[in-house]
Structure formats: C-alpha cells, structure tokens
PDB file of C-alpha atoms and ligand atoms in Angstrom:
ATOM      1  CA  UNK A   6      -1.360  15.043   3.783  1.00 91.00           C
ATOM      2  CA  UNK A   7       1.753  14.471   1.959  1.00 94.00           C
ATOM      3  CA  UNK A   8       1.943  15.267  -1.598  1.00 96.00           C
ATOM      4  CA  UNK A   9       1.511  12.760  -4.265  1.00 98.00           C
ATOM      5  CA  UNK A  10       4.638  12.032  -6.218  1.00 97.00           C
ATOM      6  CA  UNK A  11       2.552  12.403  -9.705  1.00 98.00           C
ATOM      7  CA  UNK A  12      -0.666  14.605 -10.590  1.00 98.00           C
ATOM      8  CA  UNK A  13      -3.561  13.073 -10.109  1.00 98.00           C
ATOM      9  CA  UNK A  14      -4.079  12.075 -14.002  1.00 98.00           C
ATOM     10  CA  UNK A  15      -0.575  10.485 -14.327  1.00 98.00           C
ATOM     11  CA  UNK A  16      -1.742   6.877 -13.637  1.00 98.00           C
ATOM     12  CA  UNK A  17      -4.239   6.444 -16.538  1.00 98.00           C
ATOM     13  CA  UNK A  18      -6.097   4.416 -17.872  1.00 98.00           C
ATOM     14  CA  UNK A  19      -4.651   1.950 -14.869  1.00 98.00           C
ATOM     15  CA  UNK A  20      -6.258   4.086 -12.165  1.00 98.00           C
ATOM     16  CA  UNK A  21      -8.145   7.032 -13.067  1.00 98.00           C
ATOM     17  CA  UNK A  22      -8.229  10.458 -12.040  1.00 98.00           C
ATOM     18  CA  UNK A  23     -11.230  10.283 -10.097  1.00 98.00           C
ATOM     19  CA  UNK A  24      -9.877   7.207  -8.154  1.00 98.00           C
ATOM     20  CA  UNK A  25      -7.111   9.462  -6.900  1.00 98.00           C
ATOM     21  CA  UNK A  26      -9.572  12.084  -6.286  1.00 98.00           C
ATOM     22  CA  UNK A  27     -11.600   9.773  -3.920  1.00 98.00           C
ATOM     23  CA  UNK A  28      -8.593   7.495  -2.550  1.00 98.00           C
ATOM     24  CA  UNK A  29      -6.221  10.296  -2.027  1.00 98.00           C
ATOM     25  CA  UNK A  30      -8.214  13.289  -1.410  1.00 98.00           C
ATOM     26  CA  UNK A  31     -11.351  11.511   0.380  1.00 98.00           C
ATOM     27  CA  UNK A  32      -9.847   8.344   2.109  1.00 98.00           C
ATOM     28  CA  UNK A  33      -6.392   9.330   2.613  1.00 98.00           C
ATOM     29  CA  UNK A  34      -7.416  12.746   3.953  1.00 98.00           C
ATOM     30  CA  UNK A  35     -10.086  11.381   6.016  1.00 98.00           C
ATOM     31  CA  UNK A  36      -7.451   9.109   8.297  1.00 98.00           C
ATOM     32  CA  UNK A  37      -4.926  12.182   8.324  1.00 98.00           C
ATOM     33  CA  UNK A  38      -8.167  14.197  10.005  1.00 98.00           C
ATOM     34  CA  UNK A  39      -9.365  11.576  12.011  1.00 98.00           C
ATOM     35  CA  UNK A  40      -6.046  11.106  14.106  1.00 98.00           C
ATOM     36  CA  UNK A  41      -5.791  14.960  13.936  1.00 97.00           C
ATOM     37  CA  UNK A  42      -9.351  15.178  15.875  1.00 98.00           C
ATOM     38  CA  UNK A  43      -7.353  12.472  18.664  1.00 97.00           C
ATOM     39  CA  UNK A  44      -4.056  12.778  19.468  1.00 97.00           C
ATOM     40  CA  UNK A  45      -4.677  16.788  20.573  1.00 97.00           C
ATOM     41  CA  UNK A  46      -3.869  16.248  24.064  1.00 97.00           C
ATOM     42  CA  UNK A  47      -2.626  12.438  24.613  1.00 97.00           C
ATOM     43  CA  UNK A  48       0.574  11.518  25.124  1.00 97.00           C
ATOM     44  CA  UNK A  49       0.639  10.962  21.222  1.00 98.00           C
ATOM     45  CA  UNK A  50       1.238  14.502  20.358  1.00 96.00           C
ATOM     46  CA  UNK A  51       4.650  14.877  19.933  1.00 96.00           C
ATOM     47  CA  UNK A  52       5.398  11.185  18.888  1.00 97.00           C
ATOM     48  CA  UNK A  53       6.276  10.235  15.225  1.00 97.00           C
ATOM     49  CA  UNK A  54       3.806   8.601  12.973  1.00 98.00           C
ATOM     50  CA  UNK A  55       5.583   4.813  13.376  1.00 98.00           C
ATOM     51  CA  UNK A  56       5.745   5.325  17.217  1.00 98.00           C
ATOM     52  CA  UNK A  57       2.477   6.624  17.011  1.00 98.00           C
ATOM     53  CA  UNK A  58       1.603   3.158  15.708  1.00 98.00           C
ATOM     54  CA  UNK A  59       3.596   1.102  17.387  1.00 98.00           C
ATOM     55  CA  UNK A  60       1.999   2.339  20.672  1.00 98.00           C
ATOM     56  CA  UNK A  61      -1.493   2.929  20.024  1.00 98.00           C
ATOM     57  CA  UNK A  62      -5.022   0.621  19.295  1.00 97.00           C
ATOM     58  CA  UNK A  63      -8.126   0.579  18.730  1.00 98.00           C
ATOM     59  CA  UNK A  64     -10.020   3.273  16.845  1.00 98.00           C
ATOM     60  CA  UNK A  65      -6.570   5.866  16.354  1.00 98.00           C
ATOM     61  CA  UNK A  66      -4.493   2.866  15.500  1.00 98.00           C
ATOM     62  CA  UNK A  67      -6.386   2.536  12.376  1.00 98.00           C
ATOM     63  CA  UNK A  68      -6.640   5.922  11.414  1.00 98.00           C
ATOM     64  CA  UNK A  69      -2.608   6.433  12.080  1.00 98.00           C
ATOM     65  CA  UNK A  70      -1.615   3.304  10.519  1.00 98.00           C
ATOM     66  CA  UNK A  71      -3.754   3.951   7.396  1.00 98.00           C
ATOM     67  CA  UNK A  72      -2.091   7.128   7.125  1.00 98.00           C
ATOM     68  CA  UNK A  73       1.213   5.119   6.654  1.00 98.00           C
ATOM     69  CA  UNK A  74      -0.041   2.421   4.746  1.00 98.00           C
ATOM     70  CA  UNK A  75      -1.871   4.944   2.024  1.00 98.00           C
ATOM     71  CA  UNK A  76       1.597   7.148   1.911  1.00 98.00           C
ATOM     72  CA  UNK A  77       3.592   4.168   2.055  1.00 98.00           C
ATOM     73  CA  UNK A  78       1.104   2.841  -1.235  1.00 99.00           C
ATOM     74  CA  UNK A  79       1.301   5.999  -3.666  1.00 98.00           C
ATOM     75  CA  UNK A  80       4.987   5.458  -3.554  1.00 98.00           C
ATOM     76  CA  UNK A  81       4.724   2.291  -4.860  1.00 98.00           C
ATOM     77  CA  UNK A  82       3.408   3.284  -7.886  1.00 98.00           C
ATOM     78  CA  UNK A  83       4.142   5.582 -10.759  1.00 98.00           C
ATOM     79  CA  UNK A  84       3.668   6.358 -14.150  1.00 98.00           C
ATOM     80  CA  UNK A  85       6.984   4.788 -15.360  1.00 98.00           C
ATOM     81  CA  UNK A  86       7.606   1.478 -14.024  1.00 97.00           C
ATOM     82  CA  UNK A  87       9.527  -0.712 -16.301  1.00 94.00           C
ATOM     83  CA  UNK A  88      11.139  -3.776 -14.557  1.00 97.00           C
ATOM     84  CA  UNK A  89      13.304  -4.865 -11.489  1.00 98.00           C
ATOM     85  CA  UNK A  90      16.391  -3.488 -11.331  1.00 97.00           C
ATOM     86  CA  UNK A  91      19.182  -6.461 -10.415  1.00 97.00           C
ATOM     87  CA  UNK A  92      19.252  -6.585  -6.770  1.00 97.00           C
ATOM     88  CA  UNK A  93      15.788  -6.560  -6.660  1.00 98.00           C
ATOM     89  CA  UNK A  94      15.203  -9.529  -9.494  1.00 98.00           C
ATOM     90  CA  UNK A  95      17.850 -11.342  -7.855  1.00 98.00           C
ATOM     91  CA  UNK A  96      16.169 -10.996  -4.574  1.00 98.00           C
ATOM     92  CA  UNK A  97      12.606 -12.331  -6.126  1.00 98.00           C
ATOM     93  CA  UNK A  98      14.612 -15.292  -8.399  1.00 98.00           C
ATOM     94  CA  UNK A  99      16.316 -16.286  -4.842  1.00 98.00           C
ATOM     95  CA  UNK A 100      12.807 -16.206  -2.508  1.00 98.00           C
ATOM     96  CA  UNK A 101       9.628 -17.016  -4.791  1.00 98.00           C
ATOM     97  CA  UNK A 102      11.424 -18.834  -7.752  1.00 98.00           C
ATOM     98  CA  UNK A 103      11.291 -15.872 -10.370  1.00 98.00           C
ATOM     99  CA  UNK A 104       9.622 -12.579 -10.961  1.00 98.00           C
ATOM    100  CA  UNK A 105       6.841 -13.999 -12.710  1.00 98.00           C
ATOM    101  CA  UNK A 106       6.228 -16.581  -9.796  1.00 98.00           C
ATOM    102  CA  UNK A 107       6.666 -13.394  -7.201  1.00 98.00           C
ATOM    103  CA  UNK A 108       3.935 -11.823  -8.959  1.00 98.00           C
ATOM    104  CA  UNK A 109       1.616 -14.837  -9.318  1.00 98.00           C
ATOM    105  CA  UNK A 110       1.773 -15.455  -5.623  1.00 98.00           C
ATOM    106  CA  UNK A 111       1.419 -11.817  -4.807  1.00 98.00           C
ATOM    107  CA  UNK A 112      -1.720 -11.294  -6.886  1.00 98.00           C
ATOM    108  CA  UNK A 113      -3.113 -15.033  -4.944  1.00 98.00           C
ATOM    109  CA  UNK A 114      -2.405 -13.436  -1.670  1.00 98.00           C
ATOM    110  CA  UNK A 115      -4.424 -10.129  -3.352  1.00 98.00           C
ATOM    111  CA  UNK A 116      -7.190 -11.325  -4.511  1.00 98.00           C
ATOM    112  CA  UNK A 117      -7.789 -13.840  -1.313  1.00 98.00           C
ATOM    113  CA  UNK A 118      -7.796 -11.324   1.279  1.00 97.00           C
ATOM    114  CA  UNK A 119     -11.219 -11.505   2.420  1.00 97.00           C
ATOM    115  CA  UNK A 120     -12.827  -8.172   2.579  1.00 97.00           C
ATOM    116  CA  UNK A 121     -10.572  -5.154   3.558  1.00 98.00           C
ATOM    117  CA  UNK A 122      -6.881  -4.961   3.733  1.00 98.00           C
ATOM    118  CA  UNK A 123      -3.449  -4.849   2.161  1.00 98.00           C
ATOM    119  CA  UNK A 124      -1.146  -7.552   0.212  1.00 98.00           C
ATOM    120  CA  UNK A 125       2.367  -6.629   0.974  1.00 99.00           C
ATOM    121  CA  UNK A 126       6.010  -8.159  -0.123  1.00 98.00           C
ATOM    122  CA  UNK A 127       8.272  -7.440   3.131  1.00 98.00           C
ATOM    123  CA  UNK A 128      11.500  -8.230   4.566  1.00 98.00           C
ATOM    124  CA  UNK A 129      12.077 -10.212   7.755  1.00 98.00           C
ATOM    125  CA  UNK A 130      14.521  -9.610  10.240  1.00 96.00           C
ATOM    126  CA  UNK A 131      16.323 -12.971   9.102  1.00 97.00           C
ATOM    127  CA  UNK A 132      16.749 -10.939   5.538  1.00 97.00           C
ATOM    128  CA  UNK A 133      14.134 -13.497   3.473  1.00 98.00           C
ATOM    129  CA  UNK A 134      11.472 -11.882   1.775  1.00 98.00           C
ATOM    130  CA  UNK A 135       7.934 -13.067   2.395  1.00 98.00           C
ATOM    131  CA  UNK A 136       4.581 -12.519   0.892  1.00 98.00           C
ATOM    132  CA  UNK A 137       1.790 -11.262   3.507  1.00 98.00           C
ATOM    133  CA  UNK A 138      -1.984 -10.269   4.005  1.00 98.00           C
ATOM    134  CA  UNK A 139      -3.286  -7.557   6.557  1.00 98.00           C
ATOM    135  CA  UNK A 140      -6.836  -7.146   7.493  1.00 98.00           C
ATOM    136  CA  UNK A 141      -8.188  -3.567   7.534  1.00 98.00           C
ATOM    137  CA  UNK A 142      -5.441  -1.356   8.886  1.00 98.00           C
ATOM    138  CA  UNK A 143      -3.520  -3.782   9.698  1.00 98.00           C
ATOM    139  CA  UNK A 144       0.467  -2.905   8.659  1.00 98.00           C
ATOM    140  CA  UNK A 145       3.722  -5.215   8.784  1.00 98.00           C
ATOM    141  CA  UNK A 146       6.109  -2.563  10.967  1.00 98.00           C
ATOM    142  CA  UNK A 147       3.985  -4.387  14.232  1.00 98.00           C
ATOM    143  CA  UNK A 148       5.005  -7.483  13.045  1.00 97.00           C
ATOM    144  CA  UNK A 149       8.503  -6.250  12.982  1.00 97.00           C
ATOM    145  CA  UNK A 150       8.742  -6.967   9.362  1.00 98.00           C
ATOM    146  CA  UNK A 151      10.010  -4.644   6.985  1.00 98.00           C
ATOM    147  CA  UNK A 152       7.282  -3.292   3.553  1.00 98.00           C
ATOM    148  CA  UNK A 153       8.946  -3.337   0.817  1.00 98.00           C
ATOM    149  CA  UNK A 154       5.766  -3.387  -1.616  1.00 99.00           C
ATOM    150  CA  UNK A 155       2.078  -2.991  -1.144  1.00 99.00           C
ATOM    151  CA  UNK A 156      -1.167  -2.918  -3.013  1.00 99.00           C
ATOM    152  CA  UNK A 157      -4.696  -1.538  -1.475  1.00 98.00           C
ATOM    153  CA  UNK A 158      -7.000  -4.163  -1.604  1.00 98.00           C
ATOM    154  CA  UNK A 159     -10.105  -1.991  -0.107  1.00 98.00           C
ATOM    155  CA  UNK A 160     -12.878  -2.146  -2.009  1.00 98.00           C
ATOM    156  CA  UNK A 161     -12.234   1.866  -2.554  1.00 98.00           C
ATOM    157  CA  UNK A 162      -9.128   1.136  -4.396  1.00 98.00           C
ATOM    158  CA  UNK A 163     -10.985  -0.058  -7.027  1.00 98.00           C
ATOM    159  CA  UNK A 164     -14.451   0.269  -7.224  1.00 98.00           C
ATOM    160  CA  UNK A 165     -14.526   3.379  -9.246  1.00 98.00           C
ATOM    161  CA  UNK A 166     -12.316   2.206 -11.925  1.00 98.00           C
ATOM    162  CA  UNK A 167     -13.395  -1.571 -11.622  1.00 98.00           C
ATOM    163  CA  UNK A 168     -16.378  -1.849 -10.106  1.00 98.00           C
ATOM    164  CA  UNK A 169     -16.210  -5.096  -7.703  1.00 97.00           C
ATOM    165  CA  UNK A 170     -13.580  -6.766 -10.063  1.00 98.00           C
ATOM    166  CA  UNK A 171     -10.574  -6.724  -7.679  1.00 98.00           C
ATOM    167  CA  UNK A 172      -8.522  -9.565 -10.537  1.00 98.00           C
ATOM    168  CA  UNK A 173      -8.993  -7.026 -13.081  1.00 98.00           C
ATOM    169  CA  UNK A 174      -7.213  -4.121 -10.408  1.00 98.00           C
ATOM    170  CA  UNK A 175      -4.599  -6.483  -9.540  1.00 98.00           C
ATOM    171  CA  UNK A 176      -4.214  -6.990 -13.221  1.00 98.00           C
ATOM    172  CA  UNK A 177      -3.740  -3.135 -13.823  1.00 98.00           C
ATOM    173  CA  UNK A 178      -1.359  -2.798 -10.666  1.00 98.00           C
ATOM    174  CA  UNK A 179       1.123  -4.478 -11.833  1.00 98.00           C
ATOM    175  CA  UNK A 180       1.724  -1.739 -14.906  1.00 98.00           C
ATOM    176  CA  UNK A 181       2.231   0.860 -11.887  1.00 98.00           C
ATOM    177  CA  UNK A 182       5.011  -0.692  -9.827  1.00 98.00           C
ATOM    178  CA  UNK A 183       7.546   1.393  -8.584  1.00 98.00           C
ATOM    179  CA  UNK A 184      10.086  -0.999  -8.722  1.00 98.00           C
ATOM    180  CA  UNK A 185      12.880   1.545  -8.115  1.00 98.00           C
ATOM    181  CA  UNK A 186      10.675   2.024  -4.769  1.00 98.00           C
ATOM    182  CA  UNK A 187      10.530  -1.605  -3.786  1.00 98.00           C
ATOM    183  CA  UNK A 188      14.023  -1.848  -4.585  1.00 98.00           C
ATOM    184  CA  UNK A 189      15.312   1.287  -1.856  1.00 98.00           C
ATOM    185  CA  UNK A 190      13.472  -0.301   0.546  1.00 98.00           C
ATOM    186  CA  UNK A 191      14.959  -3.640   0.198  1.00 97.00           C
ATOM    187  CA  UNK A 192      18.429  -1.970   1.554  1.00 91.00           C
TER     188      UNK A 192
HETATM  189 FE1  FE2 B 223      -7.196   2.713   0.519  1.00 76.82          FE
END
C-alpha cells in the first residue's frame, strides 16, 4: 500500500482521522489484498498496475483499478491547498468558463452519480478538458482519457465524517485540493 503523502490527522476537520483510518487502512488495503490473493499465478504477475488494468475484468479489474483510483485520490488532496496555479486556471477559464463554474459543474457531476463511483476532471487526447462520472471501479485510463482530478464518491468516503450527506463532503473537498497535483498532471 503506498504511503500517504500526510499523517492520517493532517486533513481535519475536512476529513477526519478515522475516515483515513477506514478509507485508507480498511478500503484501500482491502483492494491491494484482494488482487494480491489473484494475480499469484496468471499471466498478471509481472505486469504493471495500468497494464494490469487495461487487460483485466471482472472481479480483479475492480480490485486493481481501485487500487489506482484510491492512490491516484490521496494525491489529490492535502492539507495546504490554496488556489490554481496559472496554467491550470487558464486551462479551467478556457474549458468550463471559470474556476468557480469548473467547480460548480464538478460538484453536479458529484453529487449525481448514482450510488458508487468517482467524479473526475481529465484530459482528452484532443487536449480539452472534460468533466466525467465512473460507476464503481470504473477509471478514465480505459477510456483513454487522461485524470487529472478526482473525488471518491463511495458512500465510505464520507459516511463517517458526514453521515449520508454527500453535498456537505463535496462541500469540504474542495478545501483539500491539491491543485499543484491537478496541475502536474495536466502536462
Ligand atoms: Fe473509496
């Protein structure tokens, strides 16, 4: 399991300690074991995590691609977030109309995922940004689409913390951003 980039307690009062104890060290851990318990043995072994992905289905495509998505999400936040650097802000002003706008659509996309899944900002191939939606462990790289941002929309993200008040999360997310994060993986 790859370390966090913060302790456990550094996102307070946005996302508690005990979140991170159940996300990260329950959750995350339990996808990590899970494809550990399948690949022994398949042609899988020796493949990276992304080909590992791109490749497989069914029950160790979710456990894989929920190990990338959950690694891929702890990077996105931190403790210190601050604002969009330039490129990025330019980026957001140019494809959703301004920051503000990029987050208002973001947080729509969010909160009307139905059930379990992930609202992501990527990059397509064309260089636009775009504003998308997976279902359960669902995860933009088979789309060929580049993740630039993401936010866990499982009820486990938020339950602890929130209870079943997902608006209230999203809310709270947004004081987390890594935007130094989003803004590497831009390019
Ligand atoms: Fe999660």
């Amino acid at each position: 399991l790859p370390e966090l980039p913060y302790p456990r307690d550094a996102l307070a009062p946005h996302m508690s300690a005990e979140t991170l104890d159940f996300h990260y060290g329950k959750h995350h851990k339990k996808y990590l074991d899970t494809a550990n318990e399948i690949i022994p043995g398949t042609e899988y072994e020796s493949m990276a995590l992304e080909d590992i992905i791109m490749k497989s289905s069914g029950k160790l495509f979710n456990q894989v691609a929920q190990v990338w998505n959950h690694s891929f999400f702890w990077n996105c936040l931190t403790p210190n977030s601050g604002e969009p650097g330039k490129a990025l802000a330019d980026a957001l002003i140019k494809n959703f109309g301004g920051i503000e706008d990029f987050k208002k659509k973001f947080s729509d996309v969010a909160a009307g995922t139905f059930g379990s899944g992930w609202a992501w900002l990527v990059k397509n191939s064309d260089g636009s940004l775009e504003i998308m939606s997976t279902a359960n462990a669902g995860t933009p790289m088979t789309e060929g689409k580049t993740a630039l941002l993401t936010c866990d929309v499982w009820e486990h993200a938020y339950y602890i913390d929130y209870r079943n008040a997902r608006p209230t999360y999203l809310e709270h997310f947004w004081a987390l951003v890594n935007w130094d994060f989003v803004e590497q993986n831009l390019g």
